[in-house]
Protein backbone atom coordinates (compact mmCIF):
# COMPACT_ATOMS: atom_id res chain seq x y z
CA UNK A 1 0.00 0.00 0.00
CA UNK A 2 1.50 3.39 -0.99
CA UNK A 3 1.71 6.11 1.63
CA UNK A 4 -1.16 8.61 1.51
CA UNK A 5 -0.36 11.73 -0.49
CA UNK A 6 -1.95 15.18 -0.51
CA UNK A 7 -5.29 15.73 -2.22
CA UNK A 8 -3.68 17.76 -5.00
CA UNK A 9 -0.93 15.19 -5.55
CA UNK A 10 -3.51 12.44 -5.67
CA UNK A 11 -5.55 14.37 -8.20
CA UNK A 12 -2.41 14.80 -10.30
CA UNK A 13 -1.82 11.05 -10.21
CA UNK A 14 -5.41 10.24 -11.19
CA UNK A 15 -5.50 12.59 -14.19
CA UNK A 16 -2.21 11.17 -15.45
CA UNK A 17 -4.13 8.01 -16.40
CA UNK A 18 -5.75 8.42 -19.80
CA UNK A 19 -9.01 6.78 -18.79
CA UNK A 20 -10.91 7.91 -21.88
CA UNK A 21 -13.88 5.58 -22.34
CA UNK A 22 -12.32 4.06 -25.47
CA UNK A 23 -9.56 2.57 -23.29
CA UNK A 24 -9.57 -0.07 -20.57
CA UNK A 25 -9.89 1.42 -17.09
CA UNK A 26 -8.11 -1.50 -15.44
CA UNK A 27 -4.76 0.31 -15.00
CA UNK A 28 -6.51 3.14 -13.14
CA UNK A 29 -8.87 0.95 -11.12
CA UNK A 30 -5.98 -1.34 -10.09
CA UNK A 31 -3.92 1.67 -8.97
CA UNK A 32 -6.85 3.00 -6.94
CA UNK A 33 -7.35 -0.40 -5.33
CA UNK A 34 -3.66 -0.59 -4.38
CA UNK A 35 -3.78 2.92 -2.91
CA UNK A 36 -6.80 2.10 -0.73
CA UNK A 37 -5.81 -1.44 0.28
CA UNK A 38 -5.04 -1.98 3.97
CA UNK A 39 -6.35 -4.09 6.86
CA UNK A 40 -10.05 -3.51 7.45
CA UNK A 41 -10.73 -2.56 3.82
CA UNK A 42 -12.61 -4.91 1.50
CA UNK A 43 -12.06 -4.43 -2.24
CA UNK A 44 -14.23 -6.05 -4.91
CA UNK A 45 -14.25 -5.70 -8.68
CA UNK A 46 -17.37 -5.89 -10.82
CA UNK A 47 -15.96 -6.62 -14.27
CA UNK A 48 -17.58 -5.82 -17.60
CA UNK A 49 -18.83 -8.70 -19.71
CA UNK A 50 -15.66 -8.69 -21.83
CA UNK A 51 -13.37 -8.31 -18.79
CA UNK A 52 -11.62 -5.18 -20.12
CA UNK A 53 -13.18 -2.82 -17.57
CA UNK A 54 -14.34 -2.91 -13.98
CA UNK A 55 -16.45 -1.11 -11.44
CA UNK A 56 -14.66 -0.88 -8.09
CA UNK A 57 -16.39 -1.40 -4.73
CA UNK A 58 -14.35 -0.52 -1.65
CA UNK A 59 -15.92 -1.08 1.79
CA UNK A 60 -14.45 0.34 4.98
CA UNK A 61 -15.78 -0.53 8.42
CA UNK A 62 -18.55 -2.95 9.42
CA UNK A 63 -21.20 -4.41 7.17
CA UNK A 64 -24.43 -2.45 6.99
CA UNK A 65 -27.49 -3.69 8.84
CA UNK A 66 -31.09 -4.23 7.68
CA UNK A 67 -31.70 -0.48 7.62
CA UNK A 68 -28.73 -0.12 5.24
CA UNK A 69 -27.05 2.58 7.29
CA UNK A 70 -23.74 4.16 6.35
CA UNK A 71 -22.73 6.09 3.25
CA UNK A 72 -21.76 5.48 -0.39
CA UNK A 73 -19.43 7.89 -2.20
CA UNK A 74 -19.70 7.25 -5.92
CA UNK A 75 -18.05 8.57 -9.06
CA UNK A 76 -16.93 7.49 -12.50
CA UNK A 77 -13.35 6.82 -13.48
CA UNK A 78 -13.66 7.52 -17.21
CA UNK A 79 -13.24 10.86 -18.96
CA UNK A 80 -14.20 12.25 -22.36
CA UNK A 81 -11.49 12.53 -25.05
CA UNK A 82 -9.14 15.47 -24.58
CA UNK A 83 -9.56 16.88 -28.08
CA UNK A 84 -7.75 19.96 -29.36
CA UNK A 85 -7.31 23.45 -27.98
CA UNK A 86 -5.40 22.72 -24.78
CA UNK A 87 -2.84 25.19 -23.47
CA UNK A 88 -1.14 22.46 -21.43
CA UNK A 89 -0.85 18.67 -21.45
CA UNK A 90 -4.42 17.47 -20.73
CA UNK A 91 -3.11 14.46 -18.78
CA UNK A 92 -0.69 16.40 -16.57
CA UNK A 93 -2.22 18.50 -13.80
CA UNK A 94 -1.40 22.20 -14.12
CA UNK A 95 -1.94 24.69 -11.32
CA UNK A 96 -2.77 28.10 -12.79
CA UNK A 97 -4.30 31.15 -11.09
CA UNK A 98 -6.06 29.12 -8.40
CA UNK A 99 -7.24 26.46 -10.85
CA UNK A 100 -6.32 22.83 -11.34
CA UNK A 101 -6.32 22.21 -15.11
CA UNK A 102 -6.47 18.77 -16.73
CA UNK A 103 -8.89 16.46 -18.48
CA UNK A 104 -11.05 15.00 -15.71
CA UNK A 105 -9.92 17.46 -13.02
CA UNK A 106 -13.48 18.71 -12.73
CA UNK A 107 -15.42 15.77 -14.18
CA UNK A 108 -14.79 14.02 -11.93
CA UNK A 109 -11.40 12.94 -10.64
CA UNK A 110 -11.34 15.82 -8.17
CA UNK A 111 -14.15 14.15 -6.26
CA UNK A 112 -12.51 10.72 -6.60
CA UNK A 113 -9.32 12.09 -5.02
CA UNK A 114 -11.23 13.60 -2.11
CA UNK A 115 -13.29 10.46 -1.53
CA UNK A 116 -10.15 8.31 -1.59
CA UNK A 117 -8.21 10.46 0.85
CA UNK A 118 -11.16 10.83 3.21
CA UNK A 119 -11.34 7.03 3.21
CA UNK A 120 -7.59 6.62 3.75
CA UNK A 121 -7.74 8.90 6.79
CA UNK A 122 -10.35 6.75 8.52
CA UNK A 123 -9.65 4.02 11.07
CA UNK A 124 -11.86 1.13 9.90
CA UNK A 125 -12.12 -0.41 13.36
CA UNK A 126 -13.58 2.79 14.80
CA UNK A 127 -16.41 3.23 12.30
CA UNK A 128 -19.87 2.38 13.56
CA UNK A 129 -21.32 2.20 10.02
CA UNK A 130 -19.68 1.40 6.68
CA UNK A 131 -18.30 3.79 4.12
CA UNK A 132 -18.43 2.40 0.58
CA UNK A 133 -16.61 3.84 -2.41
CA UNK A 134 -18.32 2.84 -5.65
CA UNK A 135 -16.29 3.90 -8.69
CA UNK A 136 -17.75 3.08 -12.10
CA UNK A 137 -16.58 2.77 -15.70
CA UNK A 138 -17.99 4.26 -18.92
CA UNK A 139 -20.36 6.82 -17.43
CA UNK A 140 -19.44 9.24 -20.19
CA UNK A 141 -20.73 6.98 -22.95
CA UNK A 142 -24.13 6.35 -21.40
CA UNK A 143 -23.80 5.27 -17.74
CA UNK A 144 -22.79 1.84 -19.02
CA UNK A 145 -20.83 0.74 -15.95
CA UNK A 146 -23.58 1.73 -13.52
CA UNK A 147 -26.17 -0.17 -15.54
CA UNK A 148 -23.94 -3.25 -15.60
CA UNK A 149 -23.48 -2.94 -11.85
CA UNK A 150 -27.22 -2.76 -11.27
CA UNK A 151 -27.81 -5.76 -13.53
CA UNK A 152 -25.10 -7.99 -12.04
CA UNK A 153 -24.35 -7.01 -8.44
CA UNK A 154 -25.92 -9.55 -6.09
CA UNK A 155 -25.16 -7.86 -2.75
CA UNK A 156 -27.23 -4.69 -3.07
CA UNK A 157 -28.56 -5.12 0.46
CA UNK A 158 -24.99 -4.64 1.74
CA UNK A 159 -24.81 -1.17 0.21
CA UNK A 160 -25.82 1.76 2.43
CA UNK A 161 -28.79 3.72 1.09
CA UNK A 162 -27.38 7.22 1.56
CA UNK A 163 -25.29 8.02 -1.52
CA UNK A 164 -23.32 10.98 -2.81
CA UNK A 165 -22.60 11.06 -6.56
CA UNK A 166 -19.69 13.46 -6.97
CA UNK A 167 -20.49 15.09 -10.30
CA UNK A 168 -19.52 18.77 -10.50
CA UNK A 169 -22.37 20.87 -9.06
CA UNK A 170 -20.39 23.84 -7.69
CA UNK A 171 -21.02 22.37 -4.23
CA UNK A 172 -24.80 22.50 -4.53
CA UNK A 173 -27.00 19.59 -3.46
CA UNK A 174 -28.94 18.22 -6.44
CA UNK A 175 -31.78 15.76 -5.90
CA UNK A 176 -33.23 15.60 -9.42
CA UNK A 177 -31.86 15.36 -12.93
CA UNK A 178 -33.09 14.56 -16.40
CA UNK A 179 -32.66 11.23 -18.09
CA UNK A 180 -31.10 10.62 -21.49
CA UNK A 181 -32.64 8.43 -24.17
CA UNK A 182 -30.56 7.74 -27.30
CA UNK A 183 -32.30 6.66 -30.50
CA UNK A 184 -31.05 5.67 -33.94
CA UNK A 185 -33.16 5.91 -37.10
CA UNK A 186 -31.76 3.88 -40.01
CA UNK A 187 -32.61 4.01 -43.72
CA UNK A 188 -31.59 1.53 -46.39
CA UNK A 189 -31.35 2.14 -50.14
CA UNK A 190 -29.54 0.65 -53.11
CA UNK A 191 -26.16 1.85 -54.36
CA UNK A 192 -25.55 2.82 -57.98
CA UNK A 193 -23.33 5.13 -60.02
CA UNK A 194 -24.38 8.74 -59.32
CA UNK A 195 -24.48 9.30 -63.09
CA UNK A 196 -27.33 6.74 -63.24
CA UNK A 197 -29.38 7.53 -60.13
CA UNK A 198 -32.45 5.74 -61.48
CA UNK A 199 -30.60 2.44 -60.98
CA UNK A 200 -30.29 2.99 -57.23
CA UNK A 201 -32.33 4.09 -54.21
CA UNK A 202 -30.99 7.08 -52.27
CA UNK A 203 -31.04 6.44 -48.52
CA UNK A 204 -30.11 10.01 -47.56
CA UNK A 205 -33.17 11.66 -49.11
CA UNK A 206 -35.75 10.11 -46.73
CA UNK A 207 -33.36 10.81 -43.85
CA UNK A 208 -33.67 14.49 -44.73
CA UNK A 209 -37.43 14.23 -44.46
CA UNK A 210 -36.99 12.43 -41.14
CA UNK A 211 -34.86 15.28 -39.77
CA UNK A 212 -37.68 17.70 -40.53
CA UNK A 213 -40.25 15.45 -38.81
CA UNK A 214 -38.09 14.99 -35.72
CA UNK A 215 -37.35 18.72 -35.53
CA UNK A 216 -41.09 19.41 -35.49
CA UNK A 217 -41.54 16.82 -32.75
CA UNK A 218 -38.82 18.59 -30.78
CA UNK A 219 -40.68 21.89 -31.14
CA UNK A 220 -43.92 20.26 -29.98
CA UNK A 221 -42.23 18.87 -26.90
CA UNK A 222 -40.68 22.28 -26.17
CA UNK A 223 -44.17 23.79 -26.00
CA UNK A 224 -45.24 21.34 -23.29
CA UNK A 225 -44.76 22.13 -19.61
CA UNK A 226 -44.81 18.92 -17.52
CA UNK A 227 -45.15 19.37 -13.76
CA UNK A 228 -41.59 18.22 -13.07
CA UNK A 229 -40.21 20.80 -15.49
CA UNK A 230 -40.21 23.45 -12.77
CA UNK A 231 -36.93 22.06 -11.43
CA UNK A 232 -35.25 22.79 -14.78
CA UNK A 233 -36.02 26.47 -15.45
CA UNK A 234 -33.61 26.80 -18.37
CA UNK A 235 -35.11 23.85 -20.27
CA UNK A 236 -38.40 22.87 -18.53
CA UNK A 237 -39.37 20.32 -21.18
CA UNK A 238 -38.14 17.22 -22.98
CA UNK A 239 -35.26 18.37 -25.20
CA UNK A 240 -35.21 16.26 -28.37
CA UNK A 241 -32.53 16.87 -30.99
CA UNK A 242 -31.02 15.16 -34.03
CA UNK A 243 -27.37 15.12 -33.02
CA UNK A 244 -25.58 13.17 -35.73
CA UNK A 245 -26.05 11.95 -39.30
CA UNK A 246 -23.98 9.42 -41.21
CA UNK A 247 -24.50 8.07 -44.69
CA UNK A 248 -23.05 7.39 -48.09
CA UNK A 249 -19.65 6.15 -49.21
CA UNK A 250 -18.45 8.53 -51.96
CA UNK A 251 -19.65 11.52 -53.98
CA UNK A 252 -20.07 9.40 -57.11
CA UNK A 253 -22.14 6.67 -55.47
CA UNK A 254 -25.86 6.75 -54.69
CA UNK A 255 -25.93 6.15 -50.93
CA UNK A 256 -27.38 2.83 -49.83
CA UNK A 257 -27.51 3.67 -46.14
CA UNK A 258 -28.05 6.56 -43.78
CA UNK A 259 -28.51 6.79 -40.04
CA UNK A 260 -29.64 9.57 -37.71
CA UNK A 261 -28.79 9.69 -34.03
CA UNK A 262 -31.34 11.36 -31.76
CA UNK A 263 -30.96 12.61 -28.20
CA UNK A 264 -33.96 13.03 -25.89
CA UNK A 265 -33.53 14.48 -22.39
CA UNK A 266 -36.44 13.10 -20.37
CA UNK A 267 -37.95 14.68 -17.27
CA UNK A 268 -38.40 12.67 -14.07
CA UNK A 269 -41.51 10.52 -14.18
CA UNK A 270 -41.44 10.09 -17.96
CA UNK A 271 -41.06 6.74 -19.67
CA UNK A 272 -38.55 6.21 -22.42
CA UNK A 273 -40.96 3.96 -24.31
CA UNK A 274 -43.46 6.82 -24.58
CA UNK A 275 -40.88 9.11 -26.19
CA UNK A 276 -39.79 6.26 -28.46
CA UNK A 277 -43.41 5.78 -29.56
CA UNK A 278 -43.78 9.51 -30.19
CA UNK A 279 -40.66 9.53 -32.36
CA UNK A 280 -41.89 6.51 -34.30
CA UNK A 281 -45.28 8.12 -34.93
CA UNK A 282 -43.63 11.35 -36.10
CA UNK A 283 -41.43 9.44 -38.55
CA UNK A 284 -44.27 7.33 -39.90
CA UNK A 285 -46.40 10.41 -40.49
CA UNK A 286 -43.59 12.36 -42.10
CA UNK A 287 -42.19 9.59 -44.29
CA UNK A 288 -45.49 8.43 -45.74
CA UNK A 289 -44.68 4.74 -45.90
CA UNK A 290 -40.93 4.88 -46.54
CA UNK A 291 -39.42 2.04 -44.48
CA UNK A 292 -37.08 2.80 -41.59
CA UNK A 293 -35.77 1.23 -38.41
CA UNK A 294 -35.83 2.98 -35.04
CA UNK A 295 -33.83 1.55 -32.16
CA UNK A 296 -32.87 2.54 -28.62
CA UNK A 297 -29.07 2.68 -28.42
CA UNK A 298 -28.73 3.91 -24.85
CA UNK A 299 -30.71 4.99 -21.82
CA UNK A 300 -29.84 6.77 -18.59
CA UNK A 301 -32.87 7.12 -16.31
CA UNK A 302 -33.87 10.40 -14.69
CA UNK A 303 -33.48 10.96 -10.95
CA UNK A 304 -35.89 12.40 -8.42
CA UNK A 305 -35.10 11.93 -4.73
CA UNK A 306 -37.68 12.84 -2.15
CA UNK A 307 -37.00 16.11 -0.36
CA UNK A 308 -37.04 14.61 3.13
CA UNK A 309 -34.33 11.98 2.43
CA UNK A 310 -31.76 12.03 5.24
CA UNK A 311 -28.77 12.36 2.91
CA UNK A 312 -30.35 15.28 1.07
CA UNK A 313 -31.19 17.09 4.30
CA UNK A 314 -27.66 16.50 5.61
CA UNK A 315 -25.94 17.91 2.50
CA UNK A 316 -28.32 20.88 2.30
CA UNK A 317 -27.56 21.65 5.94
CA UNK A 318 -23.83 21.43 5.23
CA UNK A 319 -23.98 23.93 2.36
CA UNK A 320 -26.79 26.12 3.72
CA UNK A 321 -29.15 25.37 0.82
CA UNK A 322 -32.93 25.73 0.97
CA UNK A 323 -34.06 25.51 -2.66
CA UNK A 324 -34.31 22.44 -4.89
CA UNK A 325 -31.71 22.38 -7.66
CA UNK A 326 -32.16 20.29 -10.81
CA UNK A 327 -29.64 19.64 -13.58
CA UNK A 328 -30.21 18.69 -17.20
CA UNK A 329 -27.43 16.12 -17.46
CA UNK A 330 -27.76 12.44 -16.56
CA UNK A 331 -25.62 10.60 -14.01
CA UNK A 332 -25.04 7.11 -12.64
CA UNK A 333 -27.68 7.91 -10.00
CA UNK A 334 -30.44 7.16 -12.48
CA UNK A 335 -29.45 3.48 -12.46
CA UNK A 336 -28.14 3.23 -8.90
CA UNK A 337 -31.46 4.36 -7.44
CA UNK A 338 -32.86 1.06 -8.71
CA UNK A 339 -30.78 -0.71 -6.05
CA UNK A 340 -32.55 1.31 -3.37
CA UNK A 341 -29.80 3.93 -3.13
CA UNK A 342 -30.94 7.44 -2.21
CA UNK A 343 -28.70 9.59 -4.38
CA UNK A 344 -27.70 13.22 -4.06
CA UNK A 345 -25.49 14.79 -6.74
CA UNK A 346 -22.80 16.90 -5.06
CA UNK A 347 -19.24 17.78 -5.95
CA UNK A 348 -16.70 20.52 -6.61
CA UNK A 349 -16.35 22.23 -9.98
CA UNK A 350 -18.81 23.43 -12.61
CA UNK A 351 -20.39 21.30 -15.30
CA UNK A 352 -20.01 24.33 -17.60
CA UNK A 353 -16.27 23.70 -17.96
CA UNK A 354 -16.52 19.91 -18.22
CA UNK A 355 -15.91 18.31 -21.64
CA UNK A 356 -14.09 21.44 -22.85
CA UNK A 357 -10.41 22.17 -23.55
CA UNK A 358 -8.56 23.43 -20.46
CA UNK A 359 -11.13 21.85 -18.12
CA UNK A 360 -10.48 23.23 -14.64
CA UNK A 361 -11.37 22.83 -10.99
CA UNK A 362 -11.24 25.78 -8.55
CA UNK A 363 -8.56 25.03 -5.97
CA UNK A 364 -10.49 26.74 -3.16
CA UNK A 365 -13.63 24.76 -3.94
CA UNK A 366 -11.59 21.56 -4.01
CA UNK A 367 -10.22 22.38 -0.54
CA UNK A 368 -13.63 23.30 0.89
CA UNK A 369 -15.18 20.14 -0.49
CA UNK A 370 -12.69 18.04 1.51
CA UNK A 371 -13.97 19.41 4.82
CA UNK A 372 -17.59 19.02 3.75
CA UNK A 373 -17.07 15.38 2.78
CA UNK A 374 -15.31 14.66 6.06
CA UNK A 375 -18.24 16.03 8.04
CA UNK A 376 -20.86 14.16 6.00
CA UNK A 377 -18.87 10.91 6.31
CA UNK A 378 -18.54 11.43 10.05
CA UNK A 379 -22.29 12.08 10.33
CA UNK A 380 -23.23 8.83 8.57
CA UNK A 381 -20.34 6.55 9.48
CA UNK A 382 -18.32 8.07 12.33
CA UNK A 383 -17.40 7.01 15.81
CA UNK A 384 -20.12 7.04 18.48
CA UNK A 385 -20.37 10.19 20.56
CA UNK A 386 -18.77 10.01 23.97
XYZ file of C-alpha atoms in Angstrom:
386
model
C 0.000 0.000 0.000
C 1.505 3.385 -0.989
C 1.706 6.108 1.632
C -1.157 8.609 1.509
C -0.355 11.730 -0.493
C -1.950 15.176 -0.513
C -5.292 15.729 -2.222
C -3.676 17.760 -5.002
C -0.925 15.193 -5.553
C -3.509 12.436 -5.667
C -5.554 14.372 -8.202
C -2.407 14.800 -10.304
C -1.818 11.055 -10.207
C -5.406 10.235 -11.187
C -5.499 12.588 -14.186
C -2.214 11.166 -15.447
C -4.134 8.007 -16.402
C -5.755 8.420 -19.804
C -9.009 6.777 -18.788
C -10.914 7.910 -21.881
C -13.875 5.583 -22.342
C -12.318 4.060 -25.470
C -9.564 2.566 -23.294
C -9.568 -0.066 -20.569
C -9.894 1.418 -17.091
C -8.107 -1.504 -15.435
C -4.757 0.312 -14.995
C -6.515 3.137 -13.144
C -8.867 0.946 -11.116
C -5.982 -1.339 -10.089
C -3.917 1.671 -8.973
C -6.852 3.001 -6.945
C -7.346 -0.404 -5.333
C -3.657 -0.585 -4.385
C -3.779 2.916 -2.910
C -6.795 2.095 -0.733
C -5.807 -1.439 0.280
C -5.041 -1.981 3.969
C -6.349 -4.091 6.857
C -10.045 -3.511 7.450
C -10.731 -2.565 3.824
C -12.611 -4.915 1.496
C -12.064 -4.428 -2.236
C -14.225 -6.051 -4.915
C -14.251 -5.697 -8.682
C -17.366 -5.893 -10.815
C -15.956 -6.625 -14.270
C -17.576 -5.822 -17.598
C -18.830 -8.699 -19.713
C -15.659 -8.694 -21.832
C -13.366 -8.311 -18.793
C -11.622 -5.181 -20.116
C -13.177 -2.823 -17.571
C -14.342 -2.905 -13.982
C -16.449 -1.111 -11.441
C -14.659 -0.879 -8.095
C -16.386 -1.398 -4.735
C -14.351 -0.525 -1.648
C -15.923 -1.076 1.787
C -14.455 0.342 4.980
C -15.785 -0.534 8.416
C -18.546 -2.953 9.418
C -21.198 -4.415 7.166
C -24.425 -2.449 6.993
C -27.495 -3.687 8.842
C -31.086 -4.231 7.676
C -31.697 -0.484 7.616
C -28.735 -0.118 5.235
C -27.048 2.582 7.293
C -23.737 4.165 6.351
C -22.735 6.094 3.249
C -21.761 5.481 -0.389
C -19.433 7.889 -2.199
C -19.702 7.245 -5.924
C -18.050 8.570 -9.055
C -16.934 7.488 -12.498
C -13.348 6.823 -13.480
C -13.656 7.521 -17.210
C -13.236 10.856 -18.964
C -14.198 12.245 -22.363
C -11.489 12.531 -25.054
C -9.140 15.470 -24.582
C -9.564 16.881 -28.083
C -7.748 19.959 -29.360
C -7.311 23.449 -27.985
C -5.402 22.721 -24.784
C -2.843 25.194 -23.469
C -1.143 22.456 -21.430
C -0.853 18.668 -21.448
C -4.424 17.473 -20.728
C -3.105 14.462 -18.777
C -0.695 16.395 -16.575
C -2.222 18.500 -13.802
C -1.397 22.195 -14.123
C -1.943 24.689 -11.322
C -2.770 28.102 -12.792
C -4.302 31.150 -11.085
C -6.064 29.121 -8.404
C -7.238 26.463 -10.849
C -6.317 22.827 -11.342
C -6.322 22.208 -15.107
C -6.468 18.768 -16.731
C -8.894 16.459 -18.478
C -11.054 15.004 -15.713
C -9.921 17.457 -13.020
C -13.483 18.712 -12.726
C -15.417 15.769 -14.176
C -14.790 14.022 -11.927
C -11.404 12.936 -10.636
C -11.340 15.824 -8.174
C -14.154 14.147 -6.264
C -12.508 10.723 -6.598
C -9.316 12.091 -5.020
C -11.228 13.602 -2.108
C -13.289 10.457 -1.527
C -10.153 8.306 -1.591
C -8.210 10.461 0.854
C -11.158 10.833 3.210
C -11.344 7.032 3.209
C -7.593 6.618 3.752
C -7.736 8.904 6.790
C -10.354 6.745 8.523
C -9.651 4.020 11.067
C -11.863 1.132 9.897
C -12.123 -0.414 13.365
C -13.579 2.788 14.796
C -16.409 3.232 12.296
C -19.865 2.385 13.564
C -21.322 2.198 10.024
C -19.683 1.401 6.677
C -18.299 3.794 4.125
C -18.433 2.402 0.581
C -16.606 3.842 -2.405
C -18.317 2.844 -5.650
C -16.291 3.902 -8.686
C -17.749 3.082 -12.099
C -16.584 2.768 -15.697
C -17.993 4.263 -18.922
C -20.359 6.818 -17.433
C -19.443 9.243 -20.186
C -20.731 6.978 -22.951
C -24.129 6.354 -21.402
C -23.805 5.270 -17.743
C -22.793 1.839 -19.024
C -20.832 0.737 -15.952
C -23.583 1.727 -13.521
C -26.171 -0.172 -15.539
C -23.936 -3.251 -15.602
C -23.476 -2.940 -11.850
C -27.225 -2.761 -11.267
C -27.812 -5.760 -13.531
C -25.097 -7.985 -12.044
C -24.352 -7.005 -8.437
C -25.920 -9.547 -6.087
C -25.162 -7.863 -2.745
C -27.232 -4.691 -3.070
C -28.558 -5.124 0.462
C -24.990 -4.639 1.736
C -24.813 -1.171 0.205
C -25.823 1.757 2.427
C -28.794 3.716 1.088
C -27.380 7.218 1.557
C -25.294 8.025 -1.515
C -23.324 10.977 -2.815
C -22.597 11.059 -6.556
C -19.687 13.456 -6.967
C -20.487 15.090 -10.301
C -19.525 18.775 -10.500
C -22.372 20.873 -9.060
C -20.385 23.844 -7.694
C -21.023 22.366 -4.230
C -24.799 22.497 -4.535
C -26.998 19.594 -3.461
C -28.941 18.217 -6.441
C -31.784 15.758 -5.904
C -33.234 15.598 -9.420
C -31.864 15.363 -12.933
C -33.092 14.563 -16.399
C -32.659 11.226 -18.090
C -31.097 10.620 -21.493
C -32.641 8.429 -24.172
C -30.564 7.741 -27.298
C -32.299 6.664 -30.502
C -31.054 5.669 -33.939
C -33.156 5.908 -37.104
C -31.762 3.883 -40.011
C -32.608 4.007 -43.724
C -31.590 1.535 -46.386
C -31.352 2.144 -50.135
C -29.535 0.646 -53.110
C -26.157 1.845 -54.363
C -25.548 2.823 -57.978
C -23.331 5.134 -60.021
C -24.381 8.736 -59.319
C -24.484 9.297 -63.089
C -27.325 6.737 -63.244
C -29.378 7.530 -60.132
C -32.450 5.736 -61.476
C -30.599 2.440 -60.981
C -30.288 2.985 -57.234
C -32.328 4.093 -54.212
C -30.995 7.083 -52.273
C -31.039 6.440 -48.515
C -30.106 10.006 -47.555
C -33.171 11.659 -49.108
C -35.750 10.110 -46.727
C -33.359 10.809 -43.853
C -33.668 14.491 -44.733
C -37.434 14.227 -44.456
C -36.995 12.426 -41.142
C -34.864 15.277 -39.773
C -37.685 17.701 -40.526
C -40.247 15.449 -38.812
C -38.091 14.994 -35.724
C -37.352 18.716 -35.534
C -41.090 19.411 -35.493
C -41.537 16.818 -32.750
C -38.816 18.594 -30.782
C -40.683 21.890 -31.143
C -43.925 20.257 -29.984
C -42.226 18.873 -26.895
C -40.682 22.277 -26.170
C -44.166 23.790 -26.001
C -45.237 21.342 -23.292
C -44.756 22.129 -19.607
C -44.812 18.925 -17.518
C -45.147 19.365 -13.756
C -41.586 18.219 -13.067
C -40.213 20.797 -15.490
C -40.210 23.447 -12.770
C -36.925 22.062 -11.430
C -35.247 22.786 -14.783
C -36.021 26.468 -15.448
C -33.611 26.799 -18.375
C -35.108 23.849 -20.274
C -38.396 22.875 -18.532
C -39.370 20.324 -21.179
C -38.137 17.224 -22.981
C -35.261 18.372 -25.200
C -35.213 16.262 -28.367
C -32.532 16.867 -30.986
C -31.019 15.161 -34.027
C -27.371 15.119 -33.017
C -25.576 13.166 -35.734
C -26.055 11.954 -39.295
C -23.985 9.422 -41.210
C -24.497 8.067 -44.691
C -23.054 7.393 -48.085
C -19.653 6.151 -49.212
C -18.450 8.529 -51.956
C -19.650 11.517 -53.978
C -20.066 9.398 -57.107
C -22.138 6.665 -55.472
C -25.857 6.755 -54.693
C -25.927 6.152 -50.926
C -27.377 2.834 -49.830
C -27.513 3.665 -46.140
C -28.051 6.558 -43.775
C -28.509 6.790 -40.036
C -29.640 9.567 -37.706
C -28.793 9.692 -34.026
C -31.336 11.359 -31.759
C -30.962 12.614 -28.204
C -33.958 13.030 -25.888
C -33.531 14.477 -22.389
C -36.435 13.097 -20.372
C -37.952 14.678 -17.272
C -38.403 12.665 -14.073
C -41.510 10.516 -14.182
C -41.443 10.087 -17.962
C -41.055 6.740 -19.668
C -38.548 6.206 -22.420
C -40.955 3.960 -24.306
C -43.459 6.818 -24.584
C -40.884 9.114 -26.190
C -39.789 6.260 -28.463
C -43.412 5.776 -29.556
C -43.778 9.509 -30.191
C -40.662 9.528 -32.363
C -41.886 6.505 -34.296
C -45.278 8.118 -34.927
C -43.626 11.349 -36.104
C -41.426 9.440 -38.550
C -44.270 7.329 -39.897
C -46.400 10.413 -40.488
C -43.587 12.358 -42.102
C -42.191 9.595 -44.286
C -45.491 8.429 -45.744
C -44.680 4.744 -45.902
C -40.935 4.884 -46.538
C -39.423 2.044 -44.477
C -37.083 2.799 -41.594
C -35.766 1.225 -38.414
C -35.828 2.977 -35.038
C -33.830 1.553 -32.155
C -32.867 2.538 -28.624
C -29.072 2.680 -28.422
C -28.730 3.913 -24.850
C -30.706 4.987 -21.821
C -29.836 6.768 -18.595
C -32.867 7.124 -16.311
C -33.869 10.397 -14.685
C -33.480 10.965 -10.951
C -35.890 12.397 -8.420
C -35.096 11.927 -4.732
C -37.679 12.840 -2.145
C -37.004 16.111 -0.361
C -37.041 14.610 3.134
C -34.335 11.985 2.434
C -31.764 12.033 5.236
C -28.772 12.356 2.907
C -30.349 15.280 1.071
C -31.189 17.089 4.298
C -27.662 16.505 5.606
C -25.944 17.912 2.503
C -28.319 20.879 2.301
C -27.555 21.652 5.942
C -23.828 21.433 5.228
C -23.979 23.934 2.356
C -26.790 26.118 3.718
C -29.152 25.366 0.823
C -32.926 25.733 0.975
C -34.055 25.506 -2.663
C -34.315 22.442 -4.894
C -31.712 22.384 -7.659
C -32.161 20.293 -10.805
C -29.635 19.636 -13.577
C -30.211 18.688 -17.201
C -27.429 16.117 -17.458
C -27.757 12.443 -16.559
C -25.616 10.598 -14.009
C -25.044 7.106 -12.638
C -27.677 7.912 -9.999
C -30.442 7.159 -12.481
C -29.452 3.484 -12.463
C -28.140 3.226 -8.896
C -31.460 4.363 -7.436
C -32.865 1.058 -8.711
C -30.779 -0.708 -6.055
C -32.549 1.311 -3.368
C -29.800 3.934 -3.132
C -30.938 7.437 -2.212
C -28.699 9.586 -4.377
C -27.699 13.224 -4.061
C -25.489 14.785 -6.738
C -22.804 16.895 -5.056
C -19.245 17.783 -5.953
C -16.702 20.525 -6.612
C -16.352 22.228 -9.979
C -18.808 23.429 -12.606
C -20.391 21.303 -15.305
C -20.011 24.332 -17.595
C -16.271 23.704 -17.963
C -16.516 19.915 -18.224
C -15.905 18.306 -21.636
C -14.087 21.441 -22.849
C -10.409 22.169 -23.552
C -8.562 23.426 -20.455
C -11.126 21.850 -18.117
C -10.480 23.227 -14.639
C -11.368 22.834 -10.985
C -11.242 25.783 -8.550
C -8.561 25.035 -5.967
C -10.487 26.742 -3.158
C -13.633 24.756 -3.941
C -11.595 21.555 -4.005
C -10.221 22.384 -0.541
C -13.633 23.305 0.886
C -15.183 20.139 -0.489
C -12.693 18.036 1.506
C -13.974 19.408 4.820
C -17.590 19.016 3.747
C -17.070 15.383 2.778
C -15.314 14.658 6.058
C -18.242 16.029 8.041
C -20.861 14.157 6.004
C -18.874 10.914 6.307
C -18.539 11.432 10.049
C -22.288 12.077 10.334
C -23.227 8.833 8.569
C -20.337 6.553 9.485
C -18.322 8.067 12.326
C -17.401 7.013 15.805
C -20.121 7.043 18.478
C -20.366 10.186 20.561
C -18.769 10.013 23.974
